[in-house]
mmCIF file of C-alpha atoms in Angstrom:
data_model
loop_
_atom_site.group_PDB
_atom_site.id
_atom_site.type_symbol
_atom_site.label_atom_id
_atom_site.label_comp_id
_atom_site.label_asym_id
_atom_site.label_seq_id
_atom_site.Cartn_x
_atom_site.Cartn_y
_atom_site.Cartn_z
ATOM 1 C CA MET A 10 81.517 74.757 113.770
ATOM 2 C CA GLU A 11 84.137 73.572 116.230
ATOM 3 C CA HIS A 12 86.522 76.350 117.298
ATOM 4 C CA SER A 13 90.135 75.504 118.047
ATOM 5 C CA PRO A 14 92.163 77.562 120.525
ATOM 6 C CA LYS A 15 94.921 77.561 117.902
ATOM 7 C CA LEU A 16 93.089 80.147 115.787
ATOM 8 C CA ALA A 17 93.278 82.638 118.617
ATOM 9 C CA ALA A 18 96.965 81.845 119.002
ATOM 10 C CA LEU A 19 97.742 82.408 115.354
ATOM 11 C CA VAL A 20 96.005 85.752 115.265
ATOM 12 C CA LEU A 21 98.086 86.873 118.211
ATOM 13 C CA ALA A 22 101.255 85.498 116.698
ATOM 14 C CA VAL A 23 100.734 87.255 113.398
ATOM 15 C CA ALA A 24 99.704 90.410 115.184
ATOM 16 C CA ALA A 25 102.963 90.538 117.095
ATOM 17 C CA LEU A 26 105.050 90.557 113.971
ATOM 18 C CA PHE A 27 103.143 93.598 112.807
ATOM 19 C CA THR A 28 103.248 95.833 115.873
ATOM 20 C CA GLY A 29 106.583 97.097 117.054
ATOM 21 C CA ALA A 30 104.895 100.420 117.400
ATOM 22 C CA CYS A 31 101.505 101.303 118.776
ATOM 23 C CA VAL A 32 98.614 100.136 116.610
ATOM 24 C CA ALA A 33 95.772 102.605 116.386
ATOM 25 C CA PRO A 34 92.171 101.553 115.795
ATOM 26 C CA LEU A 35 91.179 101.523 112.145
ATOM 27 C CA ASP A 36 90.185 104.951 110.899
ATOM 28 C CA PRO A 37 87.576 104.778 108.078
ATOM 29 C CA GLU A 38 88.743 108.094 106.579
ATOM 30 C CA ALA A 39 92.381 107.024 106.652
ATOM 31 C CA GLU A 40 91.424 103.691 105.095
ATOM 32 C CA ALA A 41 89.652 105.495 102.264
ATOM 33 C CA ALA A 42 92.683 107.704 101.677
ATOM 34 C CA ASP A 43 94.931 104.652 101.556
ATOM 35 C CA ASP A 44 92.633 103.017 99.006
ATOM 36 C CA ALA A 45 92.743 106.056 96.745
ATOM 37 C CA ALA A 46 96.524 106.457 96.961
ATOM 38 C CA SER A 47 97.660 102.867 96.641
ATOM 39 C CA GLN A 48 97.721 100.752 93.507
ATOM 40 C CA PRO A 49 98.233 97.030 92.979
ATOM 41 C CA VAL A 50 101.917 96.114 93.252
ATOM 42 C CA ARG A 51 102.784 99.587 94.534
ATOM 43 C CA SER A 52 101.744 98.690 98.015
ATOM 44 C CA HIS A 53 102.367 100.633 101.203
ATOM 45 C CA ASN A 54 103.297 98.818 104.376
ATOM 46 C CA ALA A 55 103.570 99.567 108.053
ATOM 47 C CA LEU A 56 103.178 96.153 109.619
ATOM 48 C CA THR A 57 105.504 95.796 112.582
ATOM 49 C CA SER A 58 107.094 92.502 113.532
ATOM 50 C CA ASN A 59 105.553 92.692 116.996
ATOM 51 C CA ALA A 60 102.067 92.734 115.518
ATOM 52 C CA LEU A 61 102.760 89.659 113.436
ATOM 53 C CA THR A 62 104.459 87.559 116.093
ATOM 54 C CA SER A 63 102.373 88.562 119.082
ATOM 55 C CA ASN A 64 99.345 86.593 120.094
ATOM 56 C CA ALA A 65 96.907 89.355 119.225
ATOM 57 C CA LEU A 66 95.013 86.947 117.015
ATOM 58 C CA THR A 67 96.661 83.859 118.321
ATOM 59 C CA ALA A 68 97.952 81.090 116.137
ATOM 60 C CA GLU A 69 94.412 80.017 115.555
ATOM 61 C CA ALA A 70 92.233 83.075 115.535
ATOM 62 C CA LEU A 71 93.248 84.712 112.294
ATOM 63 C CA THR A 72 95.338 81.978 110.913
ATOM 64 C CA SER A 73 95.292 78.211 110.813
ATOM 65 C CA LYS A 74 92.307 76.038 110.043
ATOM 66 C CA ALA A 75 89.716 78.180 111.806
ATOM 67 C CA LEU A 76 90.415 80.969 109.359
ATOM 68 C CA THR A 77 91.623 79.287 106.187
ATOM 69 C CA SER A 78 89.047 76.492 106.044
ATOM 70 C CA ASN A 79 86.240 79.052 105.849
ATOM 71 C CA ALA A 80 85.434 81.909 103.510
ATOM 72 C CA LEU A 81 87.093 85.273 104.160
ATOM 73 C CA THR A 82 83.732 86.976 104.575
ATOM 74 C CA GLY A 83 82.193 89.042 107.322
ATOM 75 C CA GLN A 84 79.473 86.476 107.922
ATOM 76 C CA ALA A 85 81.972 83.646 108.352
ATOM 77 C CA LEU A 86 84.249 85.608 110.695
ATOM 78 C CA SER A 87 81.427 87.170 112.714
ATOM 79 C CA GLY A 88 79.951 83.704 113.234
ATOM 80 C CA ASN A 89 83.209 82.416 114.690
ATOM 81 C CA SER A 90 83.204 83.385 118.365
ATOM 82 C CA LEU A 91 86.955 82.841 118.714
ATOM 83 C CA THR A 92 87.812 85.120 115.811
ATOM 84 C CA ALA A 93 85.296 87.728 116.913
ATOM 85 C CA GLN A 94 86.866 87.796 120.368
ATOM 86 C CA ALA A 95 90.365 88.094 118.907
ATOM 87 C CA LEU A 96 89.342 91.066 116.750
ATOM 88 C CA ARG A 97 88.807 93.158 119.872
ATOM 89 C CA ASP A 98 92.598 93.459 119.911
ATOM 90 C CA PRO A 99 93.879 96.317 117.666
ATOM 91 C CA SER A 100 96.896 94.197 116.681
ATOM 92 C CA ALA A 101 94.630 91.429 115.464
ATOM 93 C CA ARG A 102 92.678 93.906 113.373
ATOM 94 C CA THR A 103 95.931 95.159 111.884
ATOM 95 C CA VAL A 104 96.939 91.652 110.874
ATOM 96 C CA LEU A 105 93.548 90.934 109.314
ATOM 97 C CA ARG A 106 93.773 94.216 107.440
ATOM 98 C CA TYR A 107 96.973 93.053 105.727
ATOM 99 C CA ILE A 108 95.607 89.565 105.087
ATOM 100 C CA ALA A 109 92.497 91.032 103.437
ATOM 101 C CA SER A 110 94.587 93.548 101.479
ATOM 102 C CA CYS A 111 96.753 90.780 100.041
ATOM 103 C CA ALA A 112 93.944 88.279 99.405
ATOM 104 C CA LEU A 113 91.090 90.390 98.064
ATOM 105 C CA PRO A 114 91.103 92.511 94.895
ATOM 106 C CA ALA A 115 90.821 96.286 94.871
ATOM 107 C CA GLY A 116 87.226 97.434 95.184
ATOM 108 C CA GLU A 117 86.239 94.602 97.520
ATOM 109 C CA ARG A 118 86.030 94.837 101.295
ATOM 110 C CA LEU A 119 85.830 92.430 104.180
ATOM 111 C CA THR A 120 83.276 93.870 106.600
ATOM 112 C CA VAL A 121 83.002 92.224 110.011
ATOM 113 C CA ALA A 122 80.316 93.005 112.593
ATOM 114 C CA LEU A 123 81.763 93.259 116.089
ATOM 115 C CA ASP A 124 79.338 94.082 118.900
ATOM 116 C CA ASP A 125 77.665 97.292 117.726
ATOM 117 C CA ASP A 126 80.459 98.252 115.342
ATOM 118 C CA GLU A 127 81.487 97.313 111.812
ATOM 119 C CA LEU A 128 85.129 96.727 110.953
ATOM 120 C CA SER A 129 86.072 97.251 107.320
ATOM 121 C CA PHE A 130 89.192 95.812 105.655
ATOM 122 C CA PRO A 131 89.771 96.829 101.999
ATOM 123 C CA GLY A 132 91.185 94.511 99.360
ATOM 124 C CA GLU A 133 94.097 95.589 97.208
ATOM 125 C CA LEU A 134 96.250 92.971 95.451
ATOM 126 C CA GLY A 135 93.764 90.138 94.848
ATOM 127 C CA LEU A 136 96.118 87.170 95.302
ATOM 128 C CA ALA A 137 93.338 84.900 96.622
ATOM 129 C CA PRO A 138 90.026 86.328 95.361
ATOM 130 C CA SER A 139 88.061 83.080 95.671
ATOM 131 C CA TRP A 140 88.752 83.024 99.414
ATOM 132 C CA GLY A 141 86.497 86.051 99.748
ATOM 133 C CA GLN A 142 83.556 84.365 98.035
ATOM 134 C CA VAL A 143 80.755 82.558 99.832
ATOM 135 C CA GLY A 144 81.846 78.981 100.409
ATOM 136 C CA GLY A 145 85.470 79.867 99.719
ATOM 137 C CA SER A 146 88.549 78.678 101.594
ATOM 138 C CA CYS A 147 92.307 79.190 101.523
ATOM 139 C CA ASP A 148 94.212 76.200 100.119
ATOM 140 C CA ASP A 149 97.993 75.667 100.098
ATOM 141 C CA ALA A 150 98.568 78.021 97.149
ATOM 142 C CA CYS A 151 96.411 80.707 98.747
ATOM 143 C CA ARG A 152 98.261 80.387 102.043
ATOM 144 C CA SER A 153 101.589 80.647 100.282
ATOM 145 C CA TRP A 154 100.782 83.779 98.271
ATOM 146 C CA VAL A 155 99.027 85.602 101.086
ATOM 147 C CA SER A 156 101.893 84.736 103.450
ATOM 148 C CA GLY A 157 104.563 86.019 101.060
ATOM 149 C CA CYS A 158 102.613 89.229 100.502
ATOM 150 C CA VAL A 159 102.023 89.856 104.206
ATOM 151 C CA LEU A 160 105.638 89.156 105.164
ATOM 152 C CA ALA A 161 106.900 91.544 102.472
ATOM 153 C CA ARG A 162 104.943 94.340 104.126
ATOM 154 C CA VAL A 163 106.501 94.061 107.582
ATOM 155 C CA ASN A 164 108.291 97.217 108.669
ATOM 156 C CA TYR A 165 110.718 97.380 111.602
ATOM 157 C CA LEU A 166 109.670 100.910 112.586
ATOM 158 C CA GLY A 167 106.037 100.626 111.570
ATOM 159 C CA GLN A 168 106.539 103.319 108.920
ATOM 160 C CA LYS A 169 104.867 103.337 105.532
ATOM 161 C CA VAL A 170 107.224 102.731 102.636
ATOM 162 C CA SER A 171 106.177 102.542 98.999
ATOM 163 C CA LEU A 172 107.015 99.118 97.555
ATOM 164 C CA SER A 173 106.893 97.318 94.259
ATOM 165 C CA LEU A 174 105.868 93.739 95.046
ATOM 166 C CA ARG A 175 106.663 91.262 92.269
ATOM 167 C CA GLY A 176 106.216 87.548 91.752
ATOM 168 C CA ASP A 177 104.995 84.848 89.402
ATOM 169 C CA ARG A 178 101.424 86.133 89.310
ATOM 170 C CA ALA A 179 99.557 88.391 86.899
ATOM 171 C CA GLU A 180 98.573 90.564 89.871
ATOM 172 C CA LEU A 181 102.254 91.168 90.667
ATOM 173 C CA ARG A 182 103.504 92.094 87.200
ATOM 174 C CA ALA A 183 105.403 95.380 86.970
ATOM 175 C CA ASP A 184 105.511 97.427 83.781
ATOM 176 C CA LYS A 185 108.558 99.342 82.558
ATOM 177 C CA VAL A 186 107.522 102.515 84.335
ATOM 178 C CA GLU A 187 107.192 100.737 87.678
ATOM 179 C CA ARG A 188 110.421 98.794 87.235
ATOM 180 C CA SER A 189 112.209 102.062 86.516
ATOM 181 C CA ALA A 190 110.651 103.796 89.531
ATOM 182 C CA TYR A 191 111.495 100.907 91.885
ATOM 183 C CA PRO A 192 114.928 99.619 90.798
ATOM 184 C CA MET A 193 116.354 98.460 94.146
ATOM 185 C CA ARG A 194 115.753 94.739 94.792
ATOM 186 C CA GLU A 195 115.471 94.380 98.567
ATOM 187 C CA ALA A 196 114.659 90.733 99.423
ATOM 188 C CA THR A 197 112.245 87.895 98.679
ATOM 189 C CA TYR A 198 109.656 86.882 101.284
ATOM 190 C CA TYR A 199 107.874 83.558 101.682
ATOM 191 C CA GLY A 200 106.584 81.064 104.233
ATOM 192 C CA ASP A 201 103.305 80.144 105.899
ATOM 193 C CA ILE A 202 101.921 82.532 108.495
ATOM 194 C CA PHE A 203 98.923 80.217 108.878
ATOM 195 C CA ALA A 204 100.832 77.093 109.922
ATOM 196 C CA GLU A 205 100.581 75.677 113.444
ATOM 197 C CA VAL A 206 104.251 76.626 113.692
ATOM 198 C CA PRO A 207 104.339 79.744 111.479
ATOM 199 C CA ARG A 208 107.178 80.084 108.981
ATOM 200 C CA TYR A 209 108.518 83.553 108.293
ATOM 201 C CA HIS A 210 111.285 83.384 105.676
ATOM 202 C CA ALA A 211 113.267 85.793 103.542
ATOM 203 C CA CYS A 212 116.303 85.490 101.294
ATOM 204 C CA LEU A 213 118.694 88.144 100.035
ATOM 205 C CA PRO A 214 119.701 89.011 96.476
ATOM 206 C CA PRO A 215 123.422 88.769 95.653
ATOM 207 C CA GLU A 216 124.003 92.479 96.176
ATOM 208 C CA ALA A 217 122.386 92.651 99.653
ATOM 209 C CA SER A 218 123.605 91.844 103.157
ATOM 210 C CA ALA A 219 120.821 93.322 105.296
ATOM 211 C CA ILE A 220 117.114 94.253 105.281
ATOM 212 C CA PRO A 221 116.943 97.395 107.449
ATOM 213 C CA ARG A 222 113.322 98.159 106.505
ATOM 214 C CA VAL A 223 112.143 94.818 107.837
ATOM 215 C CA CYS A 224 114.826 93.654 110.280
ATOM 216 C CA GLY A 225 116.257 96.886 111.631
ATOM 217 C CA PRO A 226 119.968 96.966 112.525
ATOM 218 C CA SER A 227 120.552 93.212 112.814
ATOM 219 C CA LEU A 228 119.527 90.074 110.937
ATOM 220 C CA GLU A 229 120.195 88.032 114.086
ATOM 221 C CA THR A 230 117.242 89.539 115.937
ATOM 222 C CA CYS A 231 114.941 89.745 112.915
ATOM 223 C CA ALA A 232 111.430 88.349 113.366
ATOM 224 C CA ILE A 233 111.716 86.956 109.846
ATOM 225 C CA GLU A 234 114.361 84.279 109.414
ATOM 226 C CA VAL A 235 116.780 85.245 106.664
ATOM 227 C CA ALA A 236 117.654 81.884 105.147
ATOM 228 C CA GLY A 237 120.542 83.052 102.970
ATOM 229 C CA SER A 238 121.109 83.985 99.352
ATOM 230 C CA CYS A 239 118.163 83.815 96.952
ATOM 231 C CA ASP A 240 120.558 82.505 94.307
ATOM 232 C CA SER A 241 120.992 79.286 96.267
ATOM 233 C CA LEU A 242 117.454 78.993 97.667
ATOM 234 C CA CYS A 243 115.233 79.926 94.715
ATOM 235 C CA ASP A 244 114.804 79.266 91.026
ATOM 236 C CA ALA A 245 116.547 81.635 88.614
ATOM 237 C CA PRO A 246 115.169 85.181 88.769
ATOM 238 C CA SER A 247 112.395 86.163 86.390
ATOM 239 C CA ALA A 248 112.660 88.937 83.821
ATOM 240 C CA ASP A 249 111.357 91.476 86.358
ATOM 241 C CA GLY A 250 114.071 90.527 88.871
ATOM 242 C CA SER A 251 111.853 88.583 91.268
ATOM 243 C CA PHE A 252 112.935 85.193 92.607
ATOM 244 C CA PRO A 253 110.351 82.373 92.287
ATOM 245 C CA ASN A 254 109.923 79.138 94.250
ATOM 246 C CA CYS A 255 112.151 79.915 97.210
ATOM 247 C CA ARG A 256 112.978 77.541 100.062
ATOM 248 C CA GLY A 257 113.457 78.245 103.718
ATOM 249 C CA LYS A 258 115.613 76.533 106.282
ATOM 250 C CA VAL A 259 114.168 74.312 108.990
ATOM 251 C CA ARG A 260 115.795 72.848 112.063
ATOM 252 C CA GLY A 261 115.765 69.065 112.134
ATOM 253 C CA ARG A 262 115.759 66.743 115.132
ATOM 254 C CA SER A 263 119.521 66.986 115.322
ATOM 255 C CA GLY A 264 119.244 70.747 115.654
ATOM 256 C CA LYS A 265 120.918 71.322 112.312
ATOM 257 C CA LEU A 266 119.385 73.726 109.814
ATOM 258 C CA THR A 267 118.551 72.172 106.463
ATOM 259 C CA VAL A 268 117.016 73.607 103.311
ATOM 260 C CA GLU A 269 113.368 72.705 102.761
ATOM 261 C CA LYS A 270 112.733 70.254 99.937
ATOM 262 C CA THR A 271 109.469 71.839 98.849
ATOM 263 C CA PRO A 272 109.616 75.426 97.527
ATOM 264 C CA HIS A 273 107.111 78.138 98.357
ATOM 265 C CA PRO A 274 105.293 79.150 95.158
ATOM 266 C CA GLY A 275 104.104 82.342 96.839
ATOM 267 C CA SER A 276 107.542 83.938 96.873
ATOM 268 C CA VAL A 277 107.216 87.739 96.743
ATOM 269 C CA THR A 278 110.164 90.014 95.967
ATOM 270 C CA ALA A 279 110.074 93.608 97.218
ATOM 271 C CA PHE A 280 111.694 96.465 95.304
ATOM 272 C CA LEU A 281 112.325 99.969 96.661
ATOM 273 C CA HIS A 282 112.799 103.397 95.094
#
């Protein structure tokens, strides 16, 4: 397999977005506790923007073709020298943890051998289960859903917050009890964290003007680009309040921002208590 330096770059880039605070090595006992406490759609998050945007994994180590064109399995990742090297960085491991959590279903784990250790990343939401099978890969739809899920779990302070993640997927359906427990629509997240030039987008519901959980005190310095109102960038909201098929804004050759023509099917709306 030919290894591109871009994979290492993507892993680092995604890692930076997730680590504004220190990232501790993965603790097996803490991981087990998280698994027992969390449920699909009621997902905790503590991914800092620094971890996502840094080069801990580099734009090609945990993202891009080196990652998405192969199965999300321990054998595939361990056999990729570039990815294995990137995973020595705690930020890169944090990013992969969130990727695996979004992609793989609960009860499954991505286990990667690194030197004399084993790194274990539990699945949770199952938005791209076939990626974790032997011979699997991550196509455009997979990239979109995993990206939206990962971006929705960024936290400015690196603190865990209980979320209801909703979207046009069976795995993201919320029942009446959950909708009642998480009534506050925060924002919708979408993009492509695996692209050569990663796209981190969010849009705001009509009643919102900020995303303090994700962006902190200012939208201007947010690692995720807030494209505007979801009403103007997405299809009409679904019955559960989530916005589907949202579009970001890209800067053209003239330097002017324009709305993307193609929507992101993997648009994930976060709701808070």
